PDB file of C-alpha atoms in Angstrom:
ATOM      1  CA  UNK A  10     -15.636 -15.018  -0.564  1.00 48.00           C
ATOM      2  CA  UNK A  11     -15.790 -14.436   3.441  1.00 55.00           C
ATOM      3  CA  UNK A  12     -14.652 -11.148   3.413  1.00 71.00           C
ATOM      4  CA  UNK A  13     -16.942 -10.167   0.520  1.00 88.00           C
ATOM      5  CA  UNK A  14     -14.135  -9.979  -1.676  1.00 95.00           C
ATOM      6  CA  UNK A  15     -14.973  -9.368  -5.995  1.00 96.00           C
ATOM      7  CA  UNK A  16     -12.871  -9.914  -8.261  1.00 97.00           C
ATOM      8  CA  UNK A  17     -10.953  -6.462  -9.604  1.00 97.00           C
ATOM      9  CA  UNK A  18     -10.685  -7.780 -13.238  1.00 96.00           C
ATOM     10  CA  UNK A  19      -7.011  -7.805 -13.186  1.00 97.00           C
ATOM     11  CA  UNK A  20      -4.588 -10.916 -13.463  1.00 98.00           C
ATOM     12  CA  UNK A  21      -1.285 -11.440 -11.888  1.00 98.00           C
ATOM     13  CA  UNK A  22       1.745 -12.795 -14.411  1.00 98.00           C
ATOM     14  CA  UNK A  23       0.602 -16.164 -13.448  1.00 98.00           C
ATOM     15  CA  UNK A  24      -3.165 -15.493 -14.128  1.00 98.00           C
ATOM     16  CA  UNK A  25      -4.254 -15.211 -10.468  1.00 98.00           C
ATOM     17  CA  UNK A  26      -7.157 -12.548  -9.854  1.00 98.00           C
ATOM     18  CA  UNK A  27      -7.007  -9.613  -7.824  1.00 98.00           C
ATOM     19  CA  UNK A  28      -9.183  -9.174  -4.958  1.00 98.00           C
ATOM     20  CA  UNK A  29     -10.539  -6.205  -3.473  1.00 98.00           C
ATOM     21  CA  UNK A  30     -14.185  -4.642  -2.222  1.00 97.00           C
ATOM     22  CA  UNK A  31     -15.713  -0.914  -1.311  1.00 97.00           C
ATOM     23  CA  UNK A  32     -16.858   0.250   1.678  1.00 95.00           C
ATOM     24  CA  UNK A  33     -18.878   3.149   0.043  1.00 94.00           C
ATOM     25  CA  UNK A  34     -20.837   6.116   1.060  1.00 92.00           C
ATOM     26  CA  UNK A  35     -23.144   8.829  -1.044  1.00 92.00           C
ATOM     27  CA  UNK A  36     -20.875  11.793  -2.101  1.00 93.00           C
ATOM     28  CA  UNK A  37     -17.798  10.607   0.037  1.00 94.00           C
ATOM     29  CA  UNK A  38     -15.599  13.560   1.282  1.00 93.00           C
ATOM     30  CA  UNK A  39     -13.117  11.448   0.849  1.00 95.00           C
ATOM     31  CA  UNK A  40     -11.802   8.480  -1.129  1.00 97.00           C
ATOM     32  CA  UNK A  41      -8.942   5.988   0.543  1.00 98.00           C
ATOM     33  CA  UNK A  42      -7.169   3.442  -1.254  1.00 98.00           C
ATOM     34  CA  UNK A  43      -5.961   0.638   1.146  1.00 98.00           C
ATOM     35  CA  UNK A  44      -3.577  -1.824   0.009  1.00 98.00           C
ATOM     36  CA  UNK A  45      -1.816  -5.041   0.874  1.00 98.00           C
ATOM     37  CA  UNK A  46       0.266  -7.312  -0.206  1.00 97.00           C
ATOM     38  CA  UNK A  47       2.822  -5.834  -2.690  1.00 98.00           C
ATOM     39  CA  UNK A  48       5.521  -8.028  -1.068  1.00 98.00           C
ATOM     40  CA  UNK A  49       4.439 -11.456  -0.725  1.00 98.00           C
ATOM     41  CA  UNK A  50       6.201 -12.713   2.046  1.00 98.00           C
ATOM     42  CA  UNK A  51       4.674 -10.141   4.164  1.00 98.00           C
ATOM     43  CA  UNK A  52       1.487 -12.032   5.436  1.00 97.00           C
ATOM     44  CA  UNK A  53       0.358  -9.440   8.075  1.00 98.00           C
ATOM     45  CA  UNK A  54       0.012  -6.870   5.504  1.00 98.00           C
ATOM     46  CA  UNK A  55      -2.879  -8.302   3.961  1.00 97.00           C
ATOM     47  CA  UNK A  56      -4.157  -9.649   7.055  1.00 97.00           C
ATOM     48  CA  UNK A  57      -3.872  -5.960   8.879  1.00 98.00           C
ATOM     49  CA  UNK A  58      -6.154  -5.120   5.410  1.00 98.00           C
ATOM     50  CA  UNK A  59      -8.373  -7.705   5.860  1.00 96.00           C
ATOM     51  CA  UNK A  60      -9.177  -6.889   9.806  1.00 96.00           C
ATOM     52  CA  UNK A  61      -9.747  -2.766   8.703  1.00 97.00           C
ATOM     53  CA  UNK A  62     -12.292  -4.083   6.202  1.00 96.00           C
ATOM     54  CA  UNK A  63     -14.485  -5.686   8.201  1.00 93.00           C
ATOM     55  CA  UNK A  64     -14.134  -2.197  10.880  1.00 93.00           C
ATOM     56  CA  UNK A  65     -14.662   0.123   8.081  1.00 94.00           C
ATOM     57  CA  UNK A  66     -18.314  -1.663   7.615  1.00 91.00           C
ATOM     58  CA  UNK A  67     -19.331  -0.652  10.928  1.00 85.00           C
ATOM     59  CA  UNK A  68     -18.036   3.272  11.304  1.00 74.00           C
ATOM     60  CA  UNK A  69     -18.652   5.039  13.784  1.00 71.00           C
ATOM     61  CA  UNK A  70     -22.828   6.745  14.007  1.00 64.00           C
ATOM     62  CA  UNK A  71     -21.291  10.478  13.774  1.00 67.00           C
ATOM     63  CA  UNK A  72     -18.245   9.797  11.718  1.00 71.00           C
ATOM     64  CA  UNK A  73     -16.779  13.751  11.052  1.00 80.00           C
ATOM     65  CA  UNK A  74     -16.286  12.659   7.231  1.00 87.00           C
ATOM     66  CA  UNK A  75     -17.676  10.696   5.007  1.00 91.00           C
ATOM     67  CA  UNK A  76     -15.191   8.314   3.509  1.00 94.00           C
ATOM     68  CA  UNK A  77     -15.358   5.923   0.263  1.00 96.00           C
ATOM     69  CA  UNK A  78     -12.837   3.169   1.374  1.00 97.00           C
ATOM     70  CA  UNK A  79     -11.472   0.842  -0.962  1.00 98.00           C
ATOM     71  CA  UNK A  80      -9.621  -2.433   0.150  1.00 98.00           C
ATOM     72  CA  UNK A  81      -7.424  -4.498  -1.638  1.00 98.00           C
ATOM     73  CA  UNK A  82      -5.608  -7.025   0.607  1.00 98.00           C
ATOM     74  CA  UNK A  83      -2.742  -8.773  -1.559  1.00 98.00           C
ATOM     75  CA  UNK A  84      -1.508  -7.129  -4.545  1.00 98.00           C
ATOM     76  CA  UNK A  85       1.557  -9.494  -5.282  1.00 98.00           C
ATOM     77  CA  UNK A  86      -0.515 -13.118  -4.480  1.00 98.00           C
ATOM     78  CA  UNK A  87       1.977 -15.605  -7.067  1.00 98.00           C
ATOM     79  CA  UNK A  88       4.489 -14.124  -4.365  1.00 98.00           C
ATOM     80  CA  UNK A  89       2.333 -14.981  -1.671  1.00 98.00           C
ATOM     81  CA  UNK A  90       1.665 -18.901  -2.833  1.00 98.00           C
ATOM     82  CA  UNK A  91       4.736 -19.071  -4.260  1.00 98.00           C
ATOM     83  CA  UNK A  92       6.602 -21.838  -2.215  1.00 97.00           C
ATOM     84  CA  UNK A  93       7.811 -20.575  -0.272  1.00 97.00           C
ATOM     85  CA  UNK A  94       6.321 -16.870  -0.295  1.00 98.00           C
ATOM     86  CA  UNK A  95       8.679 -14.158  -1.902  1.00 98.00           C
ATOM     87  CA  UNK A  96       9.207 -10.325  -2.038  1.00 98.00           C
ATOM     88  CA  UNK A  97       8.912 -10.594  -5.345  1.00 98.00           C
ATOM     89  CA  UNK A  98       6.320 -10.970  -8.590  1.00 98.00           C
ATOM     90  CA  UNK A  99       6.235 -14.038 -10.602  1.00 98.00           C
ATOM     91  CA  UNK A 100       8.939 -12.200 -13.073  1.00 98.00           C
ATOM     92  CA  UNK A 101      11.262 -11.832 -10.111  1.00 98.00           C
ATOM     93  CA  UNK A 102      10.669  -8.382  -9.616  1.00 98.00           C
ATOM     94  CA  UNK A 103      10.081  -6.137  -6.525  1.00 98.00           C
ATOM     95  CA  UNK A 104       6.613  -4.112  -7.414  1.00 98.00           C
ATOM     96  CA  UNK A 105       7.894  -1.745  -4.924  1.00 98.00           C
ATOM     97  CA  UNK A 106      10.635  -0.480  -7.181  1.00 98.00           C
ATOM     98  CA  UNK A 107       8.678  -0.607 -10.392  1.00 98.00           C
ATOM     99  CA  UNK A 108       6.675   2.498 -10.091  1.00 98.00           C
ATOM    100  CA  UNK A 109       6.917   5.280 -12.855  1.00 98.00           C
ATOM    101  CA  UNK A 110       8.830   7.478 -11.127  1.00 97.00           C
ATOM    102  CA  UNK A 111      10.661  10.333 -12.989  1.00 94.00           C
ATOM    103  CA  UNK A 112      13.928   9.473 -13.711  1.00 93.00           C
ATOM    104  CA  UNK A 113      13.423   5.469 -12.936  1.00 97.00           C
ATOM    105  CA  UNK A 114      15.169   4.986 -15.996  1.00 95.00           C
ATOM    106  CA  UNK A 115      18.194   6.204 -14.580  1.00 94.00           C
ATOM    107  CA  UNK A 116      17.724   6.235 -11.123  1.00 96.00           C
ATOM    108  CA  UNK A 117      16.394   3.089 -10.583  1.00 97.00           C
ATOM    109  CA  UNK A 118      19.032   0.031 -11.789  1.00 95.00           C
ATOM    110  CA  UNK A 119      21.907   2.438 -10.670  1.00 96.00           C
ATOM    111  CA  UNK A 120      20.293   2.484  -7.019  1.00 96.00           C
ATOM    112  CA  UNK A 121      19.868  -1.448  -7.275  1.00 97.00           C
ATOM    113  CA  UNK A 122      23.523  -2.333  -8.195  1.00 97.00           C
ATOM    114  CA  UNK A 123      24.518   0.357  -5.666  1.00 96.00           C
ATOM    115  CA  UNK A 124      22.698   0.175  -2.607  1.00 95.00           C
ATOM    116  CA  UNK A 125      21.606  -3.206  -2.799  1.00 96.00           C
ATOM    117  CA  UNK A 126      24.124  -4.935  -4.242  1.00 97.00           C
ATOM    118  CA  UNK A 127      21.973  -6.101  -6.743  1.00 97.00           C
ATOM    119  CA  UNK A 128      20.199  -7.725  -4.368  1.00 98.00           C
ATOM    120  CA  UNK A 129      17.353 -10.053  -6.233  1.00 97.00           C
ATOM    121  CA  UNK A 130      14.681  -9.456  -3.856  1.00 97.00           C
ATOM    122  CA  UNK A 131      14.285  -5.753  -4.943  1.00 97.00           C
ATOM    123  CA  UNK A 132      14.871  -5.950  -8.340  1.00 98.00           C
ATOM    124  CA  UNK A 133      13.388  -3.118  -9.886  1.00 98.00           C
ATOM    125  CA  UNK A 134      12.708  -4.817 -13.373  1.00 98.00           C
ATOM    126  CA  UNK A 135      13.634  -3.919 -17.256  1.00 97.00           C
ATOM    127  CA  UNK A 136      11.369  -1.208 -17.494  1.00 98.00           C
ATOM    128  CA  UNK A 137       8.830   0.932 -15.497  1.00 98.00           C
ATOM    129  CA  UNK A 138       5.750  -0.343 -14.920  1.00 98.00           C
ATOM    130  CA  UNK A 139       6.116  -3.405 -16.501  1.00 98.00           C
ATOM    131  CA  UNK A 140       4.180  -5.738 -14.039  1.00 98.00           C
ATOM    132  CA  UNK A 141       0.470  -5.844 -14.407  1.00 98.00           C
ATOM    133  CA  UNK A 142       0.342  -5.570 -10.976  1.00 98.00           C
ATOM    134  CA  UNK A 143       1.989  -2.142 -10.970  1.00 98.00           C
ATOM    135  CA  UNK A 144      -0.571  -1.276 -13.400  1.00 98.00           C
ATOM    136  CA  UNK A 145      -2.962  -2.304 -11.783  1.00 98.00           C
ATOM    137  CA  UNK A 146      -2.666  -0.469  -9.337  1.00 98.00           C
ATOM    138  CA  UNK A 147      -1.654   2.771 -11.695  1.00 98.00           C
ATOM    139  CA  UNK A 148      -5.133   1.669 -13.053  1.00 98.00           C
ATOM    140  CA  UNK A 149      -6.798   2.102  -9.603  1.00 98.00           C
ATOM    141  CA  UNK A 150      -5.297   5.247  -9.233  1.00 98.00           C
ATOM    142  CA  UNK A 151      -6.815   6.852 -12.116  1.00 97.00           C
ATOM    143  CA  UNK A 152     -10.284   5.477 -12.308  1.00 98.00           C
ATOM    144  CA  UNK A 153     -10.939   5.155  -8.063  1.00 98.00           C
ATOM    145  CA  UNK A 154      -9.241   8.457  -7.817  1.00 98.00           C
ATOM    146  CA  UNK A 155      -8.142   8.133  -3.794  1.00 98.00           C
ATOM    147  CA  UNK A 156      -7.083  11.432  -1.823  1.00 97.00           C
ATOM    148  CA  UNK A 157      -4.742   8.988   0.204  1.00 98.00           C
ATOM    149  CA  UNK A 158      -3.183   5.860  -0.139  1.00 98.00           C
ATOM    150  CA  UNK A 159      -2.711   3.350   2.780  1.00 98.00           C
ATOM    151  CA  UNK A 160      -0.448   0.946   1.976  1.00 98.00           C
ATOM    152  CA  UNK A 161       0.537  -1.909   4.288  1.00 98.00           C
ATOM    153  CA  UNK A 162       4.365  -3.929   4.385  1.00 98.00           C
ATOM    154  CA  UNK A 163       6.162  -5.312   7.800  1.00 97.00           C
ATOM    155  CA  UNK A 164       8.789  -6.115   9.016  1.00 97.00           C
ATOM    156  CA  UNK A 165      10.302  -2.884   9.909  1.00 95.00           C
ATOM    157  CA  UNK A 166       7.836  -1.285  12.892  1.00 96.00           C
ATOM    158  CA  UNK A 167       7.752   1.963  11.735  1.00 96.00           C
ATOM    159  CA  UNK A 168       5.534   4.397   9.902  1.00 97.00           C
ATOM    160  CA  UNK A 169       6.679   6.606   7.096  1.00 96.00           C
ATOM    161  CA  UNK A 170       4.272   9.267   5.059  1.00 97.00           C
ATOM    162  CA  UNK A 171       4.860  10.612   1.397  1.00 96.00           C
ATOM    163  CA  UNK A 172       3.419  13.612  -0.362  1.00 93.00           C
ATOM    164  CA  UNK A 173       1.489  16.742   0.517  1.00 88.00           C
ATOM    165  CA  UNK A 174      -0.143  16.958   4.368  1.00 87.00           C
ATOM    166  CA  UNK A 175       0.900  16.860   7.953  1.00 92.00           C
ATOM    167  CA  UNK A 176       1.977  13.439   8.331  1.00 95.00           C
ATOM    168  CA  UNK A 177       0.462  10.915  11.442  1.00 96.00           C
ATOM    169  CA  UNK A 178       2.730  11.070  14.092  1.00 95.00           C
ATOM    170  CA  UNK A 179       1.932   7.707  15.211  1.00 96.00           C
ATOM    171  CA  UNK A 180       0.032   4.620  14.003  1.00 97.00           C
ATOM    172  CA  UNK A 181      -1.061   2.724  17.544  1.00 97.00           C
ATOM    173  CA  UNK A 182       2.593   1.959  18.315  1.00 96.00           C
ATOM    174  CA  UNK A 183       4.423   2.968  15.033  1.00 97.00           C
ATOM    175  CA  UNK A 184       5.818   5.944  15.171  1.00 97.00           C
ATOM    176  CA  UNK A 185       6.594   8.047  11.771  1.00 97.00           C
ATOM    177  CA  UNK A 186       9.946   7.612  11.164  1.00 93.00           C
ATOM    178  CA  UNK A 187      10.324   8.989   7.249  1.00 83.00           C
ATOM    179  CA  UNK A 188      12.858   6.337   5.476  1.00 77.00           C
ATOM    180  CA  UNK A 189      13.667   8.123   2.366  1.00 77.00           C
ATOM    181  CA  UNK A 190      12.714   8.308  -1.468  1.00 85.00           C
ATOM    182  CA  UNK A 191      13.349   4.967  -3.320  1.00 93.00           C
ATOM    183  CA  UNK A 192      13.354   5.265  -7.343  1.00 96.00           C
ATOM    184  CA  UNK A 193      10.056   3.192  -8.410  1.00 97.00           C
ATOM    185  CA  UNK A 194       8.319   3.286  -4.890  1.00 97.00           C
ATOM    186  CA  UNK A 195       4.932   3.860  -4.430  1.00 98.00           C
ATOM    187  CA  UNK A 196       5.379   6.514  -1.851  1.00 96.00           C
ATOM    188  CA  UNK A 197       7.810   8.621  -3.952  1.00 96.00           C
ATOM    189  CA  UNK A 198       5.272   8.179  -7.041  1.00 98.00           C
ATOM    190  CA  UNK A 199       2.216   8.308  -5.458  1.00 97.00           C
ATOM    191  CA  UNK A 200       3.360  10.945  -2.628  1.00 96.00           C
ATOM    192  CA  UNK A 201       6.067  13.542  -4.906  1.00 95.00           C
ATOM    193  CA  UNK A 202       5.003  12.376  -8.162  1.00 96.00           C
ATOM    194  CA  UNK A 203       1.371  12.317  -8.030  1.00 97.00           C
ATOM    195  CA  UNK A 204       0.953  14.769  -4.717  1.00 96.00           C
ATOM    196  CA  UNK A 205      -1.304  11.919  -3.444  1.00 97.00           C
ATOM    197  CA  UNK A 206      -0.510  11.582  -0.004  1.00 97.00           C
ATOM    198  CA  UNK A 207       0.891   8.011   1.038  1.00 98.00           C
ATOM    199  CA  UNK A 208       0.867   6.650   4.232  1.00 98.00           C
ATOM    200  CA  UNK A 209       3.002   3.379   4.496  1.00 97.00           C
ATOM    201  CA  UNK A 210       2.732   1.310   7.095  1.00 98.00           C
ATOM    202  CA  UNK A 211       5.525  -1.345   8.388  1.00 97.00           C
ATOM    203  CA  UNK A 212       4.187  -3.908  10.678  1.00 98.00           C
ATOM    204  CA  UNK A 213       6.280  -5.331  13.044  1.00 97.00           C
ATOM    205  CA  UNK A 214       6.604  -8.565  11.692  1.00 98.00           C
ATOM    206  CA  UNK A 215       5.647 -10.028   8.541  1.00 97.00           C
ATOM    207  CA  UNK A 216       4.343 -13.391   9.950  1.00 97.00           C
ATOM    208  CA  UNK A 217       2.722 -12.793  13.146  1.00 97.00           C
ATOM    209  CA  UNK A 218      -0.348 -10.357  13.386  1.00 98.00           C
ATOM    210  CA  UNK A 219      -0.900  -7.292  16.103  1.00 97.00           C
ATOM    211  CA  UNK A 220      -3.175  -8.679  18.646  1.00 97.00           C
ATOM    212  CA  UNK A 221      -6.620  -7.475  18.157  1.00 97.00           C
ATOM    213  CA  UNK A 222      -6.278  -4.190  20.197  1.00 97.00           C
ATOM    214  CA  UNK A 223      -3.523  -2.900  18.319  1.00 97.00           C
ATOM    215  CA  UNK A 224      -5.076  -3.206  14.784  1.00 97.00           C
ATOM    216  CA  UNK A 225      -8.183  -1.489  16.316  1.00 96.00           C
ATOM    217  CA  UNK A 226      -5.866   1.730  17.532  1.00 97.00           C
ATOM    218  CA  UNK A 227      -4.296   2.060  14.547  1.00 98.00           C
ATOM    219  CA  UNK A 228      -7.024   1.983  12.447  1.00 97.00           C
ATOM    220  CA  UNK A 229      -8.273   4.761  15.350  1.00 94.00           C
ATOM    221  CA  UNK A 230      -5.794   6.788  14.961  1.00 96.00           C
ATOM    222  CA  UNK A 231      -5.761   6.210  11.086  1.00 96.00           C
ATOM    223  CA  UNK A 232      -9.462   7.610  10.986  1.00 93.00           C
ATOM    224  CA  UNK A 233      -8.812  10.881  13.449  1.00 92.00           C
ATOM    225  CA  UNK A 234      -5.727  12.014  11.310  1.00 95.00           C
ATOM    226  CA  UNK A 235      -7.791  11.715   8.550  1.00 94.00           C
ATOM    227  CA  UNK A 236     -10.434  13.882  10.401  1.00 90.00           C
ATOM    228  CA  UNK A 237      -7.989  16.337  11.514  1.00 90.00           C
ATOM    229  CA  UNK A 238      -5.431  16.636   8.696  1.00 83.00           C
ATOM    230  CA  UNK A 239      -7.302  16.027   5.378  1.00 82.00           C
ATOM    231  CA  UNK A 240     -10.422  17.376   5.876  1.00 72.00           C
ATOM    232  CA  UNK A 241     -11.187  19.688   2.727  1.00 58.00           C
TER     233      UNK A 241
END
């Protein structure tokens, strides 16, 4: 593929392949998982993925850490060609509630008939983790092994942070703006659950990309938190 994309040997409900690629170094201080696409009627997120990779091949000649990057641009692709795109998997449910989290059993259906008013776009599913695309990326988080987790949604402009660290204050123009804990989120099982720190980033709109300058600042200011926060 263009980007250099290989195939992550993991299928979607409706058989589609994952894509995703390294940007590696020898004995990495640190490993970063950067993902897109969980919601697939948020374009911009794996397009925001896509434009880091290509930046993360060319880092800068006296980077302060060494860092093992891995990219994956669209987690939830049947949502994304779906016609037209939707939040959701192929099985109708939001990936973004179906996270292990403790108590989903409880927590989670209770907080979708609640809050959402059983809204079907974040429908958490029957059971945890019952998407391969959830385990998928449960897989990834045991066998790559990140110290952080970048993951990438719009339409909301902000920036939100879960887990142990000083959060970013500011993303280019998103300022951190911490949402809450959702039951079966990534943030509240990768961030509290799994104390890996998870930075979530909302674009501003899930259809039209940052001009050029702004994905190159954040991705700036991504890289000199990491320097200055997570350094071990």
């Amino acid at each position: 593929m263009a980007a250099g994309l290989q195939d992550m040997k993991a299928r979607t409900v409706q058989g589609r392949s994952i894509w995703g690629t390294d940007v590696a170094v020898d004995k990495p201080d640190l490993r970063v998982l950067v993902i897109g696409g969980i919601h697939g009627d948020e374009m911009t997120a794996g397009g925001l993925v896509y434009d880091w990779l290509e930046q993360a091949r060319t880092p800068p000649a006296e980077a302060p850490m060494r860092i093992y990057w891995r990219f994956i641009p669209v987690i939830n692709p049947d949502g994304l060609f779906a016609k037209p795109s939707r939040r959701t998997n192929a099985h109708g449910v939001d990936l973004n509630r179906n996270f292990p989290t403790p108590n989903w059993e409880r927590d989670a259906k209770l907080y979708w008939e609640k809050r959402t008013k059983k809204d079907p776009r974040r429908w958490p599913g029957n059971q945890a983790a019952s998407e391969p695309e959830t385990q998928f990326v449960l897989s990834q988080m045991d066998s790559f092994k990140p110290d952080l987790i970048v993951s990438v949604h719009a339409p909301y402009a902000v920036l939100d942070f879960d887990g142990p660290f000083v959060p970013p204050s500011r993303l280019g123009r998103l300022y951190l703006d911490q949402i809450g804990i959702f039951p079966g989120s990534l943030g509240n099982y990768g961030g509290i659950h799994r104390r890996i720190p998870v930075v979530t980033i909302e674009l501003s709109s899930a259809s039209r990309m940052p001009q050029a300058a702004e994905v190159r600042q954040m991705w700036l200011d991504l890289q000199r938190w990491i320097n200055e926060k997570m350094a071990k």
